[in-house]
Each structure stands twice: as C-alpha cells, then as structure tokens.
PDB file of C-alpha atoms in Angstrom:
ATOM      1  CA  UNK A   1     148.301 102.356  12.959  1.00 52.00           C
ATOM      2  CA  UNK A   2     148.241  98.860  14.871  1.00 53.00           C
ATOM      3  CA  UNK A   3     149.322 100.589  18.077  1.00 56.00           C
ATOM      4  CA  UNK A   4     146.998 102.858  17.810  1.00 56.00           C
ATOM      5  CA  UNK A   5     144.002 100.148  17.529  1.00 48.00           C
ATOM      6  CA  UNK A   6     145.386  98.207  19.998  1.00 54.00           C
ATOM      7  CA  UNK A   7     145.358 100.940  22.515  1.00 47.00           C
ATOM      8  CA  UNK A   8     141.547 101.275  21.325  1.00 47.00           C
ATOM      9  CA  UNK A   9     140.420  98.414  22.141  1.00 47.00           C
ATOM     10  CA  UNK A  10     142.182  98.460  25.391  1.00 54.00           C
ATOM     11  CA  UNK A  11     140.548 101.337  26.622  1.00 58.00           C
ATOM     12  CA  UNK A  12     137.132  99.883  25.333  1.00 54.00           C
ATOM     13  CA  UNK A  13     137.824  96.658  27.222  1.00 60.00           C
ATOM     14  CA  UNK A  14     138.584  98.670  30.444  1.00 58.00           C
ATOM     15  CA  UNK A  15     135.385 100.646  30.185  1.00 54.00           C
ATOM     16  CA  UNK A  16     133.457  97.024  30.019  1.00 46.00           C
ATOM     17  CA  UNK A  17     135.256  95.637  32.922  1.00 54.00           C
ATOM     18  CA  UNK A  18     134.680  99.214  34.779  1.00 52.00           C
ATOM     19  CA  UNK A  19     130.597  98.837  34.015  1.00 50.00           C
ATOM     20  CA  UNK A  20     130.319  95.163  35.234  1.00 52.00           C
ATOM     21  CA  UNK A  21     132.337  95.570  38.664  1.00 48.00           C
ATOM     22  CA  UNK A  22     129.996  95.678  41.822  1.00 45.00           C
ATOM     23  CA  UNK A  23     129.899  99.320  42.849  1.00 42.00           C
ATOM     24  CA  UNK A  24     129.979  99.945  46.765  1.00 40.00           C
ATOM     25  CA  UNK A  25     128.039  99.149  49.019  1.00 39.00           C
ATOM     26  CA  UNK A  26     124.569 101.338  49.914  1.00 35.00           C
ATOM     27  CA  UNK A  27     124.998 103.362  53.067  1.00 35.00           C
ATOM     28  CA  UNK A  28     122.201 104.055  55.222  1.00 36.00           C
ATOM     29  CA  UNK A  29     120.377 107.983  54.515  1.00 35.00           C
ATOM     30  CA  UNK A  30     121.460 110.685  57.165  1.00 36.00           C
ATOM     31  CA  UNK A  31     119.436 110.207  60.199  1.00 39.00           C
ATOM     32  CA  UNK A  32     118.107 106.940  59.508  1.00 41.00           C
ATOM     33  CA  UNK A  33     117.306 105.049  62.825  1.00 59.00           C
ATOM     34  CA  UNK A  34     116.510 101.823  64.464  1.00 72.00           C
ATOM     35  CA  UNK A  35     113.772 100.149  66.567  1.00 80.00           C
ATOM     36  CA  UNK A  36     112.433 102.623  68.971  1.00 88.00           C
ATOM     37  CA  UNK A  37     114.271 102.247  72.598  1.00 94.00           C
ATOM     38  CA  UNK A  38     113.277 103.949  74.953  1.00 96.00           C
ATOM     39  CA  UNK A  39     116.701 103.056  77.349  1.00 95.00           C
ATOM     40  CA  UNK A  40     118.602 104.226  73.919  1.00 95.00           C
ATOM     41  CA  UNK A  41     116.580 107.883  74.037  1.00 96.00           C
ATOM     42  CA  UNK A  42     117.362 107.880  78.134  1.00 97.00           C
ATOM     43  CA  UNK A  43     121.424 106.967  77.776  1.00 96.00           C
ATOM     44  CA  UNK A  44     121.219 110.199  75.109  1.00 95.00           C
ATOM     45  CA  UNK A  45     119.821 111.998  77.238  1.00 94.00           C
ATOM     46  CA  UNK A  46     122.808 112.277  79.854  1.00 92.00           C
ATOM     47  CA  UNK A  47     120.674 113.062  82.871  1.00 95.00           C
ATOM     48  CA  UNK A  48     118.683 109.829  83.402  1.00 97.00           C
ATOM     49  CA  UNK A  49     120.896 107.524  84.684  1.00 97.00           C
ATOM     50  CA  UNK A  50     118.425 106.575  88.353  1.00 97.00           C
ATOM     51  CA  UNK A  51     115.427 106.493  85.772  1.00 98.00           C
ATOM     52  CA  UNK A  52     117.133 103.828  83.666  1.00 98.00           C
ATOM     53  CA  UNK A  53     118.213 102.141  86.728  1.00 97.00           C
ATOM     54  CA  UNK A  54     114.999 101.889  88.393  1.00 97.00           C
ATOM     55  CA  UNK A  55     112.898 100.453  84.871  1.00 97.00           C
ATOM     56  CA  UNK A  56     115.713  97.853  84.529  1.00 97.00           C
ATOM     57  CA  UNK A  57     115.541  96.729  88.054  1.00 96.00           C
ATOM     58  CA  UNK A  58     111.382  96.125  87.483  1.00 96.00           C
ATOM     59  CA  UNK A  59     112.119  94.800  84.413  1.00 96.00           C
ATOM     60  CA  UNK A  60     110.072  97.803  82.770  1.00 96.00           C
ATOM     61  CA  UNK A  61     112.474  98.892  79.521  1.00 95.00           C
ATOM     62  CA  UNK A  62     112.387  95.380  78.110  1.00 94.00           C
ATOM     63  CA  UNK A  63     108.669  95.439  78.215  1.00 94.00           C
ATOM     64  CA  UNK A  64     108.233  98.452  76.964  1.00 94.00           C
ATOM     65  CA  UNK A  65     110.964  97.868  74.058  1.00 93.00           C
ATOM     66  CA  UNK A  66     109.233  94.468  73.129  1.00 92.00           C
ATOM     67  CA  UNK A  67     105.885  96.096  72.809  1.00 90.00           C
ATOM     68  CA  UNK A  68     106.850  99.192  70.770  1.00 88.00           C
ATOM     69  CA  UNK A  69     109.004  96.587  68.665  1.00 85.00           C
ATOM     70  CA  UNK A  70     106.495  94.085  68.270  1.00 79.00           C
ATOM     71  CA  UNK A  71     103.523  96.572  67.678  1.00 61.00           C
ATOM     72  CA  UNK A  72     101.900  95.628  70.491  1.00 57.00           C
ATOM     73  CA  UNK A  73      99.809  98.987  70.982  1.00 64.00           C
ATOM     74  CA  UNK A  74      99.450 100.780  67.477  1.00 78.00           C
ATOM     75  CA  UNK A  75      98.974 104.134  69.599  1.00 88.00           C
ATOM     76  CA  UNK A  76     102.227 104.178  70.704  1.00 93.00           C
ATOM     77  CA  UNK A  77     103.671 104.745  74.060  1.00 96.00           C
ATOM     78  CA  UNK A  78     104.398 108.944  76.176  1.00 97.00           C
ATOM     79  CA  UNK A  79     107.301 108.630  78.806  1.00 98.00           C
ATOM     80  CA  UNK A  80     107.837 111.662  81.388  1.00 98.00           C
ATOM     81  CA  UNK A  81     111.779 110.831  82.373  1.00 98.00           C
ATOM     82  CA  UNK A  82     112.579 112.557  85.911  1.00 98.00           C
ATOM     83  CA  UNK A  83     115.971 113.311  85.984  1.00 97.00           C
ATOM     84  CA  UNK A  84     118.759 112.601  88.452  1.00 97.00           C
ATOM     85  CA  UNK A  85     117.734 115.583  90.083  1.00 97.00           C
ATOM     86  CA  UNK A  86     114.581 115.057  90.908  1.00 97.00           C
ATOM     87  CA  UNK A  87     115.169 111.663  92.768  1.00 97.00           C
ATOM     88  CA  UNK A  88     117.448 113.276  94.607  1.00 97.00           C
ATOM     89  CA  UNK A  89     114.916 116.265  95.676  1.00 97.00           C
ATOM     90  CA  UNK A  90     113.422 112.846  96.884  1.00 96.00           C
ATOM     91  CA  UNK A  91     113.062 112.356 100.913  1.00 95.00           C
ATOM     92  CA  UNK A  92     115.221 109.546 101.877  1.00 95.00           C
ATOM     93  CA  UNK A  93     114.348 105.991 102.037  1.00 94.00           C
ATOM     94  CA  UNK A  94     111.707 106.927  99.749  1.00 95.00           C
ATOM     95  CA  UNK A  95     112.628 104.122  96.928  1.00 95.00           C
ATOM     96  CA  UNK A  96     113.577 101.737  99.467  1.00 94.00           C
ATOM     97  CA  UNK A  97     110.305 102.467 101.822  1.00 95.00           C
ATOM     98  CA  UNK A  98     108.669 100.818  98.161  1.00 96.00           C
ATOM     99  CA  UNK A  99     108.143  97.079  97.473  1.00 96.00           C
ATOM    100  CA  UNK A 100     109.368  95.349  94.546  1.00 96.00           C
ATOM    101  CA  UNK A 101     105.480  95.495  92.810  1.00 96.00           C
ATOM    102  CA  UNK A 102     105.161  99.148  94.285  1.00 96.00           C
ATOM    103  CA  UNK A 103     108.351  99.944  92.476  1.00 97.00           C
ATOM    104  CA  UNK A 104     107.135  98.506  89.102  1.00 97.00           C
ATOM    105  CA  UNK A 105     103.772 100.731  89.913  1.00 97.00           C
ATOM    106  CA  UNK A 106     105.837 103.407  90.177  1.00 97.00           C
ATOM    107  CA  UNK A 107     107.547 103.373  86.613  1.00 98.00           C
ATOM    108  CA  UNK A 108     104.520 102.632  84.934  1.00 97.00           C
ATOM    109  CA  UNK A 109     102.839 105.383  86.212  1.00 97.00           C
ATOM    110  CA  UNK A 110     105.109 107.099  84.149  1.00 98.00           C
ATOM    111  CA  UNK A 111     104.161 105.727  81.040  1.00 97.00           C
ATOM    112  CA  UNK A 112     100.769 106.218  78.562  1.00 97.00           C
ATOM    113  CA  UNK A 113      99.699 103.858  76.499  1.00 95.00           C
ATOM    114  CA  UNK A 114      99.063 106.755  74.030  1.00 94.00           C
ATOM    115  CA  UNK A 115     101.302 108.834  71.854  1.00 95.00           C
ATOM    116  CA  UNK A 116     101.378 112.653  72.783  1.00 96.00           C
ATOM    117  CA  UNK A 117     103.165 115.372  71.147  1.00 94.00           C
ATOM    118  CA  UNK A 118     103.249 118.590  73.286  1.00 92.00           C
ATOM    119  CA  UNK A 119     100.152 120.020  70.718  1.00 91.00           C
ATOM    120  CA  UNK A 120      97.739 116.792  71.475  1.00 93.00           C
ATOM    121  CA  UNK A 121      98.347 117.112  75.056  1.00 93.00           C
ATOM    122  CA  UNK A 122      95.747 119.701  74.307  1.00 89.00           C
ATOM    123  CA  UNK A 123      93.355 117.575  73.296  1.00 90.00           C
ATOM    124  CA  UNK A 124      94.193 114.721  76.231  1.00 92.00           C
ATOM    125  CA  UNK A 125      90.959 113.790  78.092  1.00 94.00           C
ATOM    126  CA  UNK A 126      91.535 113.995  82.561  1.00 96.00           C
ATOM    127  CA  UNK A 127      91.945 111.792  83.939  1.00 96.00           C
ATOM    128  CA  UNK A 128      94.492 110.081  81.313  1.00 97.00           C
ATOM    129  CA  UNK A 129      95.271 106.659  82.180  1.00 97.00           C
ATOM    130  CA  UNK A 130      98.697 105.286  82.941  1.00 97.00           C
ATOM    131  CA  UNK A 131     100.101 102.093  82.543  1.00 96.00           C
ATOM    132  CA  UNK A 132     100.274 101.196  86.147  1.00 96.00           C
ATOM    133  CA  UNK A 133      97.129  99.874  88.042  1.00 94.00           C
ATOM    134  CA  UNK A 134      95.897  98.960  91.517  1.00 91.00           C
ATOM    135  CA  UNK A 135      92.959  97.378  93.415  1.00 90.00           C
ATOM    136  CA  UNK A 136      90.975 101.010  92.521  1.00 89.00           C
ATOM    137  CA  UNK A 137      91.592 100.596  89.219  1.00 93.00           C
ATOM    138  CA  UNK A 138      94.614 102.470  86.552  1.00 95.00           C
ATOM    139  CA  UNK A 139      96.400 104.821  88.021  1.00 97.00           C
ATOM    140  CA  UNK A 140      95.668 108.249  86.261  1.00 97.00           C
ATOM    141  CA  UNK A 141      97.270 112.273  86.060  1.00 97.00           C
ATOM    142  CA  UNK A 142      95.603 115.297  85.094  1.00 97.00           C
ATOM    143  CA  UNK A 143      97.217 117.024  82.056  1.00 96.00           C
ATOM    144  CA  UNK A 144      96.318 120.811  80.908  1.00 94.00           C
ATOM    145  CA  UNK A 145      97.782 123.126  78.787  1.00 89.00           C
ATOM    146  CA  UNK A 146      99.673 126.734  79.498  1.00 84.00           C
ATOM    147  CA  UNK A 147      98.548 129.667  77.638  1.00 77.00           C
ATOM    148  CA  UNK A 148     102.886 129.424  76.883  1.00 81.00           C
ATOM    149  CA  UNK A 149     102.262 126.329  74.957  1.00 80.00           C
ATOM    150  CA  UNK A 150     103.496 124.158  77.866  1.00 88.00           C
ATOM    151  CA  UNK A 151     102.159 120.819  79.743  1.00 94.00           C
ATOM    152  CA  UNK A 152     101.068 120.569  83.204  1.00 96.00           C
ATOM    153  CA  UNK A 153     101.141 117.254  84.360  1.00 97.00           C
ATOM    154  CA  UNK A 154      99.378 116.340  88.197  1.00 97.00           C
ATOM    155  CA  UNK A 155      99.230 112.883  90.053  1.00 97.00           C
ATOM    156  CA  UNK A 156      97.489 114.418  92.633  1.00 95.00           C
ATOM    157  CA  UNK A 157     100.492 114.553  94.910  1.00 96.00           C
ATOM    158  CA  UNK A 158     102.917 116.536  92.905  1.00 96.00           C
ATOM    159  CA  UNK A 159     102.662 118.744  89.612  1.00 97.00           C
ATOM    160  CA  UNK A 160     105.380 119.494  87.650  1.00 96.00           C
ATOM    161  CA  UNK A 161     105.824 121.608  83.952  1.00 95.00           C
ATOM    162  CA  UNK A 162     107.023 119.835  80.951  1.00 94.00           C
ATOM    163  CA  UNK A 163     109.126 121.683  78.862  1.00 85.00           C
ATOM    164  CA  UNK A 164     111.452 119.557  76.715  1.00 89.00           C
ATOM    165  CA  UNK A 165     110.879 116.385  74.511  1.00 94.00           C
ATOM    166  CA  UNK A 166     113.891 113.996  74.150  1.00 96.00           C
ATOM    167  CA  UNK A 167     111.991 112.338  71.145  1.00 94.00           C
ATOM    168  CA  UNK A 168     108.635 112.507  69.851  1.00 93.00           C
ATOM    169  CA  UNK A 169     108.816 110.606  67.035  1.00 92.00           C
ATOM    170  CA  UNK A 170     105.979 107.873  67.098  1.00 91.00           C
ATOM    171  CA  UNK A 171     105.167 105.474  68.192  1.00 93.00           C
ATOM    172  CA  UNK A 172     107.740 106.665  71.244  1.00 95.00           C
ATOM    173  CA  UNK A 173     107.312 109.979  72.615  1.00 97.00           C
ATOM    174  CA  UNK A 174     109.915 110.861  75.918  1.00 97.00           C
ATOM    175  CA  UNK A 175     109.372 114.030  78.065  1.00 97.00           C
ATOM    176  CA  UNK A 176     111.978 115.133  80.326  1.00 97.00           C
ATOM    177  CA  UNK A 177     110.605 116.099  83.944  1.00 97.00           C
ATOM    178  CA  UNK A 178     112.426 117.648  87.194  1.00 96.00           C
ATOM    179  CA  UNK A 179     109.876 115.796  89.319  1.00 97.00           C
ATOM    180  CA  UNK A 180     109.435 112.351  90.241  1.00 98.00           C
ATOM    181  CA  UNK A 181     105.695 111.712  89.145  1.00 98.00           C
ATOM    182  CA  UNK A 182     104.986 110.172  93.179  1.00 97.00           C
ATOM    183  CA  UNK A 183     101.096 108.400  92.549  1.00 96.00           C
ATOM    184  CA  UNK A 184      98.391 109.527  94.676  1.00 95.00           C
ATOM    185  CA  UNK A 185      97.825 105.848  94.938  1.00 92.00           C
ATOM    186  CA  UNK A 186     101.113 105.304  96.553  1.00 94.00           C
ATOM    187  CA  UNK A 187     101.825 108.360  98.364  1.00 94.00           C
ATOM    188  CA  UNK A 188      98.494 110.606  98.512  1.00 88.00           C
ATOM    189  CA  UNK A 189      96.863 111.131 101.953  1.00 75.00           C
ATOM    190  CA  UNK A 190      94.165 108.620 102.979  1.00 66.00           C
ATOM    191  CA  UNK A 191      91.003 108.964 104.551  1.00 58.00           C
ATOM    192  CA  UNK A 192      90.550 107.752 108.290  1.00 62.00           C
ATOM    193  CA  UNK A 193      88.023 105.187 108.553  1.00 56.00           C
ATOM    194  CA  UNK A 194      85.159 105.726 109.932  1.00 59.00           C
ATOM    195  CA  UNK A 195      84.846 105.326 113.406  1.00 60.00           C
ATOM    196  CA  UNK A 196      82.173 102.552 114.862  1.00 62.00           C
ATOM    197  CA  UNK A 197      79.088 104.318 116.645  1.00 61.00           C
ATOM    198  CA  UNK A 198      78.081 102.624 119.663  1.00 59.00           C
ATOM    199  CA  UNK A 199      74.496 101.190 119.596  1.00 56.00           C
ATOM    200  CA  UNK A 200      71.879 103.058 120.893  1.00 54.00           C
ATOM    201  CA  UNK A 201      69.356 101.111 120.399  1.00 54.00           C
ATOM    202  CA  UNK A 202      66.811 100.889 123.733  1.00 55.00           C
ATOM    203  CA  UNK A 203      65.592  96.964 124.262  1.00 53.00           C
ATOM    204  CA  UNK A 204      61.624  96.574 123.091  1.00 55.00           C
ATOM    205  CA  UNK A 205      59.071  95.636 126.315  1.00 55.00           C
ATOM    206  CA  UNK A 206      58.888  92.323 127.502  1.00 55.00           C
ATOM    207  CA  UNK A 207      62.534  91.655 125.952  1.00 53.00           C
ATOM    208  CA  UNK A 208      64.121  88.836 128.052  1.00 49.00           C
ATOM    209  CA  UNK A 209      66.714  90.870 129.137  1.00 48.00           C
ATOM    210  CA  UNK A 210      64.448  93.132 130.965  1.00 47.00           C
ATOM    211  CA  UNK A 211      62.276  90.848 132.532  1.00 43.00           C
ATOM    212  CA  UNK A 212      65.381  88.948 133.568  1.00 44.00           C
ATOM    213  CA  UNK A 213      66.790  92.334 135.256  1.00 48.00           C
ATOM    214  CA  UNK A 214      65.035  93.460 138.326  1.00 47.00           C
ATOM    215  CA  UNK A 215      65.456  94.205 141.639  1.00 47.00           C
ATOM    216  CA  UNK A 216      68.014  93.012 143.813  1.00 46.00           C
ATOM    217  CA  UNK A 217      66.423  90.311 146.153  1.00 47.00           C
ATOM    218  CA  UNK A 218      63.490  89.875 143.504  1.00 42.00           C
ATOM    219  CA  UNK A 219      63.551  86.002 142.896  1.00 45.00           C
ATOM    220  CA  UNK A 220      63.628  85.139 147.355  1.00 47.00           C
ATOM    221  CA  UNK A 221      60.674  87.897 147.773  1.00 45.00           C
ATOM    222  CA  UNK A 222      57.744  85.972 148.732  1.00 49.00           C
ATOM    223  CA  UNK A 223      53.891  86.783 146.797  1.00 49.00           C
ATOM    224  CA  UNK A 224      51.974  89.074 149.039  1.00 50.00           C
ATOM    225  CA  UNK A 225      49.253  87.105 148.821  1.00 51.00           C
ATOM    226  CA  UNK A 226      50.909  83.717 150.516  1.00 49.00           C
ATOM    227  CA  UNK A 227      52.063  86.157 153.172  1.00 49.00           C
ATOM    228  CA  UNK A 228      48.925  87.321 154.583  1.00 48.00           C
ATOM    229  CA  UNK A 229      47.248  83.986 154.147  1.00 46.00           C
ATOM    230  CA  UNK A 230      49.897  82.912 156.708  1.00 53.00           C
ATOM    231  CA  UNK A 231      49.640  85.753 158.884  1.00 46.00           C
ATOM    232  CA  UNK A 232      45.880  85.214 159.288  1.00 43.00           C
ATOM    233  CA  UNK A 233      46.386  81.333 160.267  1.00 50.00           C
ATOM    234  CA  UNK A 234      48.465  81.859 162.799  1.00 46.00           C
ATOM    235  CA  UNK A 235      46.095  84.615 164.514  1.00 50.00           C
ATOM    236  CA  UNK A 236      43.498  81.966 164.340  1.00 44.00           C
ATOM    237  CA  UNK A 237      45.202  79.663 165.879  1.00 48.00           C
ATOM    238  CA  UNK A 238      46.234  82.019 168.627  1.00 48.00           C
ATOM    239  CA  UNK A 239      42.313  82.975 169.013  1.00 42.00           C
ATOM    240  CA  UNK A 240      41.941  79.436 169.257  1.00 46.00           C
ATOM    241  CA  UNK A 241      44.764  78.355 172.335  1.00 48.00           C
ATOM    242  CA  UNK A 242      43.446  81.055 174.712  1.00 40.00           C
ATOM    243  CA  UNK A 243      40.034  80.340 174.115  1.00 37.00           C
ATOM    244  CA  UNK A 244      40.769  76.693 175.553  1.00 46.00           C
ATOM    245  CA  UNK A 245      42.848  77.821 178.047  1.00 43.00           C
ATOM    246  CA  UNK A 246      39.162  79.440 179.624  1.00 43.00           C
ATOM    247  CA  UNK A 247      37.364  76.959 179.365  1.00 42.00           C
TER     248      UNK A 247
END
C-alpha cells in the first residue's frame, strides 16, 4: 500500500514539473516573409544577374529597399526586370556609351512609384510616370492591355509584352521583361533644329546705308551748277583778250 502511494505521488509530481517547463520555442507560419527587397526577388529570380549589377552600381536597390522599408511611398513601388538576355540583345558599348547620372536614369525608368498588379495595369492612366526624370520633366511609358490579359509596355523606343510577375505582393510588385526598357529621353530620335533664315528684310528710304552707297566716283564729281558758272567766266574773259587785242 505505501509503494503504491508513493508511486502516486511521483507521477503527480512529474505531471507538475511537465506543466511548468518552457515549451519550445514559436516557429515562424509557412511562408512568412521579411522586408520587401527587391535585390532578394531579383537573386530568386536566376536570370537577373546584369539588372542587379547595374542598380547596385547607381546605388538604386538600396534606395529603393530603404523607401519600401521605411514607408516612404504608401503606394508602393512596379519593377519591369530585363533579363540577361535582353542586355545582351543590346548593341555594344551601349551601357558604357551612358554616363554615370544617365545610367541611374536608366534604372529608374524602370521603376513606378505605384503598385500594379497585371489587372490594374488596366486601369493605368498614359503616360505613367517613372521614377527617373530629366530637364523635360519624368520620364514616362505607355501601358495597355491585350485582349489575352497581358501588358504592353512602350518607352517610345522599344515595346515589349509582360508576361510573368516574380512578386506582386504590395507594396513591391516585379515584372520580368526580355527587353531593356531604352528611354525615349535617352535614346529616341531628336528633332534637327531649325535652320536660321537669312534676313530679307529691304533697308527703308533715306536709311544711311543707302545714301552712303552710290556711285563709284560720286563724292570727287563736281555740282553742275559750279561747272558751268566756270565755263562761262572763262568765255568772258576770252571775249574780253581779243577784244583788246583790236583796239
């Protein structure tokens, strides 16, 4: 009977040492994520690599990571991604023909400062500003909607079809495109300026340049009227020698 009570209370003073340990520690739920990064969604991806290289070289992916961390636009932020391939469809020397602030133009025309999912691209209103600007202003595209539920986007320059979202979650939506979006600003044909017109303009009467402009010889000629005032005194005088010469 004692060993039976003792065994009892040993089993009721394992159950209260069982109920006050700590249990284990909470794990995070299935697909529970971070901080949107937008270099995180672009290492992912596989196919990015001269994208990634090109924002951290301006300096671009720590901006944008700071403002979609810090809240900085409560819209959110749309990224179209070209991949490898489509800076290699590139002419030559194109990146390196660009200056450092051209370079940083051309990420940023990449980015909106807007949230899109592929259905409220239908609702986007041309021209839909970009993040990157110049003396004319923000750099914009043209965005429309296929009857196939795709997204054409247009600089202007290029066009290319965007098909497939590498996240969409907001506030960081990132678009995967086999074009590099070139800005019309950058790369888009200029028009000649205007050439001068010469002046045709015909100088008004008694301008000083025309009375200044006459005939060659004009300031030596002599007035007509001093010349036959001369001419008569010397046929007077003529009149006048063989006259004396008779008498």
């Amino acid at each position: 009977m004692a060993r039976s009570v003792a065994v009892v209370v040993l089993l009721a003073m394992a159950a209260v040492a069982a109920a006050q340990a700590p249990g284990p520690a909470a794990t995070p739920a299935a697909g529970a994520t971070g901080p949107p990064n937008v270099t995180a969604v672009l290492e992912k991806g596989g196919q990015y690599t001269t994208f990634i290289r090109l924002m951290k070289e301006t300096q671009q992916d720590t901006q944008l990571n700071s403002q979609l961390n810090n809240s900085f636009n409560g819209n959110g932020y749309t990224v179209f991604a070209p991949t490898d391939n489509a800076f290699n469809n590139l002419k030559p020397g194109t990146l390196n023909s660009l200056t450092q602030q051209q370079q940083v133009a051309l990420v940023q025309g990449h980015v909106l400062p807007q949230f899109y999912s592929m259905d409220s691209f239908q609702t986007a209103s041309n021209p839909v500003r970009t993040q990157a600007s110049g003396t004319d202003g923000p750099y914009t595209l043209n965005i429309t909607s296929t009857t196939n539920s795709n997204v054409n986007v247009s600089t202007g320059v290029v066009e290319v079809t965007v098909t497939n979202a590498l996240s969409a979650v907001k506030p960081l939506a990132v678009y995967s495109v086999d074009k590099v979006l070139l800005p019309f600003e950058l790369f888009g044909v200029k028009a000649p300026a205007a050439a001068p017109t010469a002046s045709t303009a015909k100088p008004k009467k008694g301008d000083s340049t025309e009375a200044a402009s006459g005939p060659a010889g004009a300031e030596d000629a002599e007035p007509t009227g001093a010349a036959s005032a001369r001419a008569v005194g010397w046929g007077v005088a003529g009149l006048a020698a063989v006259v004396g010469c008779l008498l």
